[in-house]
Amino acid sequence: MQAEILTKRQLKSAYVTVQKQTVRWKEIHGNSEQYVNSLCNLSEQLDSCEKVPDDLAAFLKDFPDLKIRLRAKLLEEMEKMVGKLRETLCSLQEVSNSVSRQYAASMHTYHTHAVELGIPKVVERSATEPSVADMLEWLGDIDRAVRELYLQKQFLLDTLSYDDTRQMQSLLKKWTQGSDLDTMVMGILAHLTFFLEDS
Amino acid sequence: MSSNLMVVQSDPRDAGSQRCRLGPELMMKLGLNIVDHVKLSLGHSELLCKAWPRQDLAEGILQADQFVYREVDKRYVAEKFINENCVEKVEVGKLLRADIAVVVAGGLNNAVVKDKSLLEAYIGQKLLNVAVFRNCTVSYANKSSLDNIAYVLVRDVECADSEQCAGYITKKTEFNVLEVIRLEQYNQRQQSSGISLGALQRQATVLKEAISLPLMYPQTFHKLCINRPMGVLLLGPPGVGKTSLVRTVAAECHAHLVALNGPDVFGPHPGESEENLRRIFQEAVTISEEGPCVLFIDELDALCPKRGGSGKSQENRMVAQMLTLMDGHAGRGRLVVIAATNRPNAIDPALRRPGRFDKEVHVGVPNQQERREILQVVSRGMSLAEDVDLSRLAEMTPGYTGADLTAVCHLAAYSLLSRGQAEDKNPTQISMEALRKALTEIRPSALRGFDGTTEVSPVGWSAIGGLEEVKVKLQQAVVWPLLHTEAFARLGLPRPKGVLLYGPPGCCKTTLVRAVAGACHATFLAVSGAQVYSPFLGESEKTISQVFQRARATAPAIIFLDEIDSLVGKRGEGAQSGVQERVLSTLLNEMDGIGVEISRSGGSLKVAEGSSCTDEVEKKAVPVTNNNVLVVAATNRPDMLDSALLRPGRVDRTIYVPPPDLTARAEILRVHSCKMPLSQDVDIQELADRTSLYSGADLENLCREAAMQALQQEGLDTGEVRHVHFMAALQDTAPSLDEEELQQYQTLFSK
């Protein structure tokens, strides 16, 4: 009996954390979109700047290194934006890590009491309360989904190149892609409403 | 008690979770807790999974995520039901280190893939908590992801506990990326590992040299100032394995293979075909910058036919584009173009010069030794009965190509299967008999759909009465050179090129030749006058030379010219049109071997004139007897033949087939009457006595006539043929030969 209570308590705290972290993820992600937007914007400016022919107008002769300066300026701005995005990435990693820790802790608690619990107990579910196996499974799913999303963002930043306009233009779409994490977690938490309320 | 489990496709939600869904009772029975690792042996692959209870708690169903697996046997079809014993619990510890290869889709140009340490860190995070074992594959093929990583191949693992062979990945696991592979190349490797080549080693070596030498010794190539080989042209009849040769070699050299099918390139609009061609070349060039690449053009004759012929401008432009592309990419990058064709003479000659297709490799119809190797390869996976003798089978299959031999083996297996179904038992082994039967059904593809030849069904020696002397002569002249080539080579005896059978009509010359065809396992091509002659100018000669070409390709072969006097008569006689003369001269040329052309059989070693022939070469060359073509002609008007045909060197042996003598006549009568119910009083010996000057055909007719007489005299329900009937038949039939004629035949060549 002790084992079941302990496991469920751990699971409950894990899901509470997940709930908080999801909200945090959403917030961070929402904030990051503006950086991506401005990054796209800057890249477009850079592209336009590159396209200006060298012998365009007479007045450019007075400012011979205007183009180079402009380019340097734009690149500096872009660097700044990418720096911001890197910071975002760090916070997202924290979220991911905290979810992972909860999952690992829950698994650990289950494992220490696995023999005592036995399979029939683990798969037993009621109208108001999902089984332990279900909850562990969902927790695992959330953990994987969060890490996957985090990895995608990391990959995007790692492969970013300032001169590749086409890549830059599609960045926003790729960045927001798969942000249905929220829906997924909400769907799972809906199953757990009574379990989490019950103290 | 163990029960069966139904294997069901895994839930898409489980993809990438490495879960294996089992019923809770089964989990209890196997002593499994949630997330305990299990190994599933599914016949075609082994899976490493984590045990989870099913959500609906149903028993008897197994749903495993195909995430971490190792392929065991690809030919094994996945079964619907498996036994519980296939699920096995394994202990898994922490993984310290892993050697991996990464398969990436769509180009290797992004920063993460290029930077090894970045990639290692990335993979480490991606695979966190996944359990792997040695030589397993982690598949991301079904999930679209930004990083384009399709598979991670785990080559070697090192666990914390050295006894364990599987481990799960933690944050501290070290990765070592051995290689990064393109997805296309990985797929090719998976496919081509199934192909295996029998024979063809010589050709494979040439191709391998062309592909890998420039890669292995780039400096030397530079120093010697030679261009790397650009193109290799494979020539040979269909079905000998040109395409599979290229695929295998490309796989062995780890080269990427871009296939270009001639007909695929053509588009409906002007300029589109050229554009397609340029695009494919460009693709190959791009890939060749990353690694060795082979551009394989199958059926080159369709793509680049001879220019200027029928004035089709599109094809001309196509050839021109091809030439430009070949020149443009020559010696640059690591691109090798290999083309295959079975009609080398239809290709534009401009392509066949050094600098474009530098090398031409002949892939010929396999000889006996090669056929044996092919049979071994083909039947490797089959369970053969003990009486199957592959060398014997190889001996029996002249002219069969690799594809034919495969078809023979498969047909034998199929017939076994259908028979097993009829008798309601499981067939287990392929017997020699089944293979023999399959042989009769599948004709060598080299001889299929070919004008100018007729089918000849072989008969046994015993079906011919008498003529013992002639039989021995014929065996010496025809069967020995084909079956005992070593003995002939040992004595320095040249093989006879032609044998002429002559004699009065109806003395079974044709039947003798049919018996020969059955006795030696050679390709048998019977040429009939009706099919050789055609109303078109030059067509007849072409047919003759084609027959010889075919015969050379499928050597050893016998070409049988029946009634040769009507096919080619004497020259310079009468006001005939020149067709016969031209056919004759073609025949003479072909017999002299002047017409040797494209279809040289592979495997022969050519020794330059005057160079000393080493022992080794000789040994190798002896069993590989090509150009082993024997012309057997039959006629009853030897005086009508051109003397040029009859000289030694062309027709070396002339064999007189005499009319049957006394004993032979008795024998022939016995052969023909063996199916008749003869009455006791029939005296074959007396009949033989009274039928001098009767030919074999006459005697057959006599038997038939006697049976008819019996029916006529005794009524339709008679049961036997009596001596009187033979006597009556003798009255009715007259001998077709006469003394004078026979005298002529005998004096003709006895001078």
Tab-separated table of N, CA, C and O in Angstrom, chain B residues 497 545 548-549 552 584-600 627 629 647 649-650:
chain	number	residue	atom	x	y	z
B	497	LYS	N	36.079	-28.701	-88.679
B	497	LYS	CA	35.139	-27.590	-88.775
B	497	LYS	C	33.817	-28.011	-89.378
B	497	LYS	O	32.792	-27.411	-89.102
B	545	SER	N	25.004	-15.312	-91.649
B	545	SER	CA	26.069	-14.850	-90.761
B	545	SER	C	25.547	-14.673	-89.342
B	545	SER	O	26.285	-14.857	-88.373
B	548	PHE	N	25.704	-17.973	-87.601
B	548	PHE	CA	27.052	-18.271	-87.122
B	548	PHE	C	27.391	-17.449	-85.883
B	548	PHE	O	28.037	-17.936	-84.963
B	549	GLN	N	26.950	-16.199	-85.899
B	549	GLN	CA	27.210	-15.355	-84.732
B	549	GLN	C	26.582	-15.938	-83.475
B	549	GLN	O	27.206	-16.041	-82.429
B	552	ARG	N	28.448	-18.940	-82.334
B	552	ARG	CA	29.698	-18.624	-81.630
B	552	ARG	C	29.417	-18.139	-80.225
B	552	ARG	O	30.140	-18.438	-79.298
B	584	LEU	N	26.490	-18.890	-100.535
B	584	LEU	CA	27.611	-19.820	-100.470
B	584	LEU	C	28.874	-19.112	-100.006
B	584	LEU	O	29.592	-19.589	-99.123
B	585	SER	N	29.127	-17.951	-100.598
B	585	SER	CA	30.376	-17.279	-100.221
B	585	SER	C	30.316	-16.819	-98.760
B	585	SER	O	31.318	-16.864	-98.051
B	586	THR	N	29.133	-16.410	-98.304
B	586	THR	CA	29.006	-16.063	-96.892
B	586	THR	C	29.317	-17.269	-96.023
B	586	THR	O	30.051	-17.188	-95.039
B	587	LEU	N	28.751	-18.392	-96.444
B	587	LEU	CA	28.946	-19.614	-95.674
B	587	LEU	C	30.425	-19.970	-95.615
B	587	LEU	O	30.968	-20.301	-94.554
B	588	LEU	N	31.096	-19.866	-96.760
B	588	LEU	CA	32.518	-20.191	-96.796
B	588	LEU	C	33.304	-19.260	-95.874
B	588	LEU	O	34.155	-19.694	-95.109
B	589	ASN	N	32.986	-17.979	-95.962
B	589	ASN	CA	33.679	-17.005	-95.108
B	589	ASN	C	33.463	-17.313	-93.641
B	589	ASN	O	34.398	-17.278	-92.842
B	590	GLU	N	32.223	-17.593	-93.305
B	590	GLU	CA	31.916	-17.855	-91.906
B	590	GLU	C	32.635	-19.090	-91.413
B	590	GLU	O	33.129	-19.138	-90.292
B	591	MET	N	32.691	-20.114	-92.266
B	591	MET	CA	33.365	-21.340	-91.843
B	591	MET	C	34.856	-21.119	-91.685
B	591	MET	O	35.501	-21.734	-90.850
B	592	ASP	N	35.396	-20.232	-92.469
B	592	ASP	CA	36.816	-19.913	-92.307
B	592	ASP	C	37.055	-19.058	-91.087
B	592	ASP	O	38.179	-18.888	-90.642
B	593	GLY	N	36.008	-18.481	-90.550
B	593	GLY	CA	36.165	-17.686	-89.331
B	593	GLY	C	36.474	-16.245	-89.600
B	593	GLY	O	36.902	-15.518	-88.715
B	594	ILE	N	36.263	-15.792	-90.820
B	594	ILE	CA	36.537	-14.388	-91.109
B	594	ILE	C	35.496	-13.503	-90.464
B	594	ILE	O	35.768	-12.420	-90.003
B	595	GLY	N	34.302	-14.033	-90.377
B	595	GLY	CA	33.209	-13.199	-89.898
B	595	GLY	C	33.147	-13.016	-88.395
B	595	GLY	O	32.142	-12.572	-87.888
B	596	VAL	N	34.206	-13.356	-87.651
B	596	VAL	CA	34.147	-13.234	-86.199
B	596	VAL	C	33.820	-11.800	-85.834
B	596	VAL	O	34.487	-10.877	-86.275
B	597	GLU	N	32.769	-11.649	-85.021
B	597	GLU	CA	32.380	-10.274	-84.769
B	597	GLU	C	32.123	-9.990	-83.316
B	597	GLU	O	32.919	-10.323	-82.452
B	598	ILE	N	30.987	-9.418	-83.040
B	598	ILE	CA	30.771	-8.855	-81.716
B	598	ILE	C	30.716	-9.864	-80.594
B	598	ILE	O	31.214	-9.617	-79.514
B	599	SER	N	30.102	-10.969	-80.851
B	599	SER	CA	29.706	-11.766	-79.697
B	599	SER	C	30.810	-12.673	-79.181
B	599	SER	O	30.589	-13.827	-78.912
B	600	ARG	N	31.994	-12.128	-79.079
B	600	ARG	CA	33.045	-12.953	-78.526
B	600	ARG	C	32.671	-13.367	-77.119
B	600	ARG	O	32.270	-12.552	-76.303
B	627	ASN	N	34.527	-20.368	-80.103
B	627	ASN	CA	34.520	-20.601	-81.538
B	627	ASN	C	34.452	-22.084	-81.839
B	627	ASN	O	35.010	-22.571	-82.797
B	629	VAL	N	32.523	-24.168	-83.102
B	629	VAL	CA	31.314	-24.342	-83.898
B	629	VAL	C	31.574	-25.384	-84.966
B	629	VAL	O	32.572	-25.337	-85.657
B	647	ARG	N	36.591	-28.784	-99.530
B	647	ARG	CA	38.016	-28.984	-99.295
B	647	ARG	C	38.290	-29.095	-97.801
B	647	ARG	O	37.535	-28.558	-96.987
B	649	GLY	N	39.560	-28.338	-94.199
B	649	GLY	CA	39.621	-26.993	-93.616
B	649	GLY	C	38.242	-26.406	-93.533
B	649	GLY	O	37.955	-25.594	-92.683
B	650	ARG	N	37.416	-26.794	-94.447
B	650	ARG	CA	36.010	-26.424	-94.306
B	650	ARG	C	35.230	-27.674	-93.912
B	650	ARG	O	34.948	-27.874	-92.744
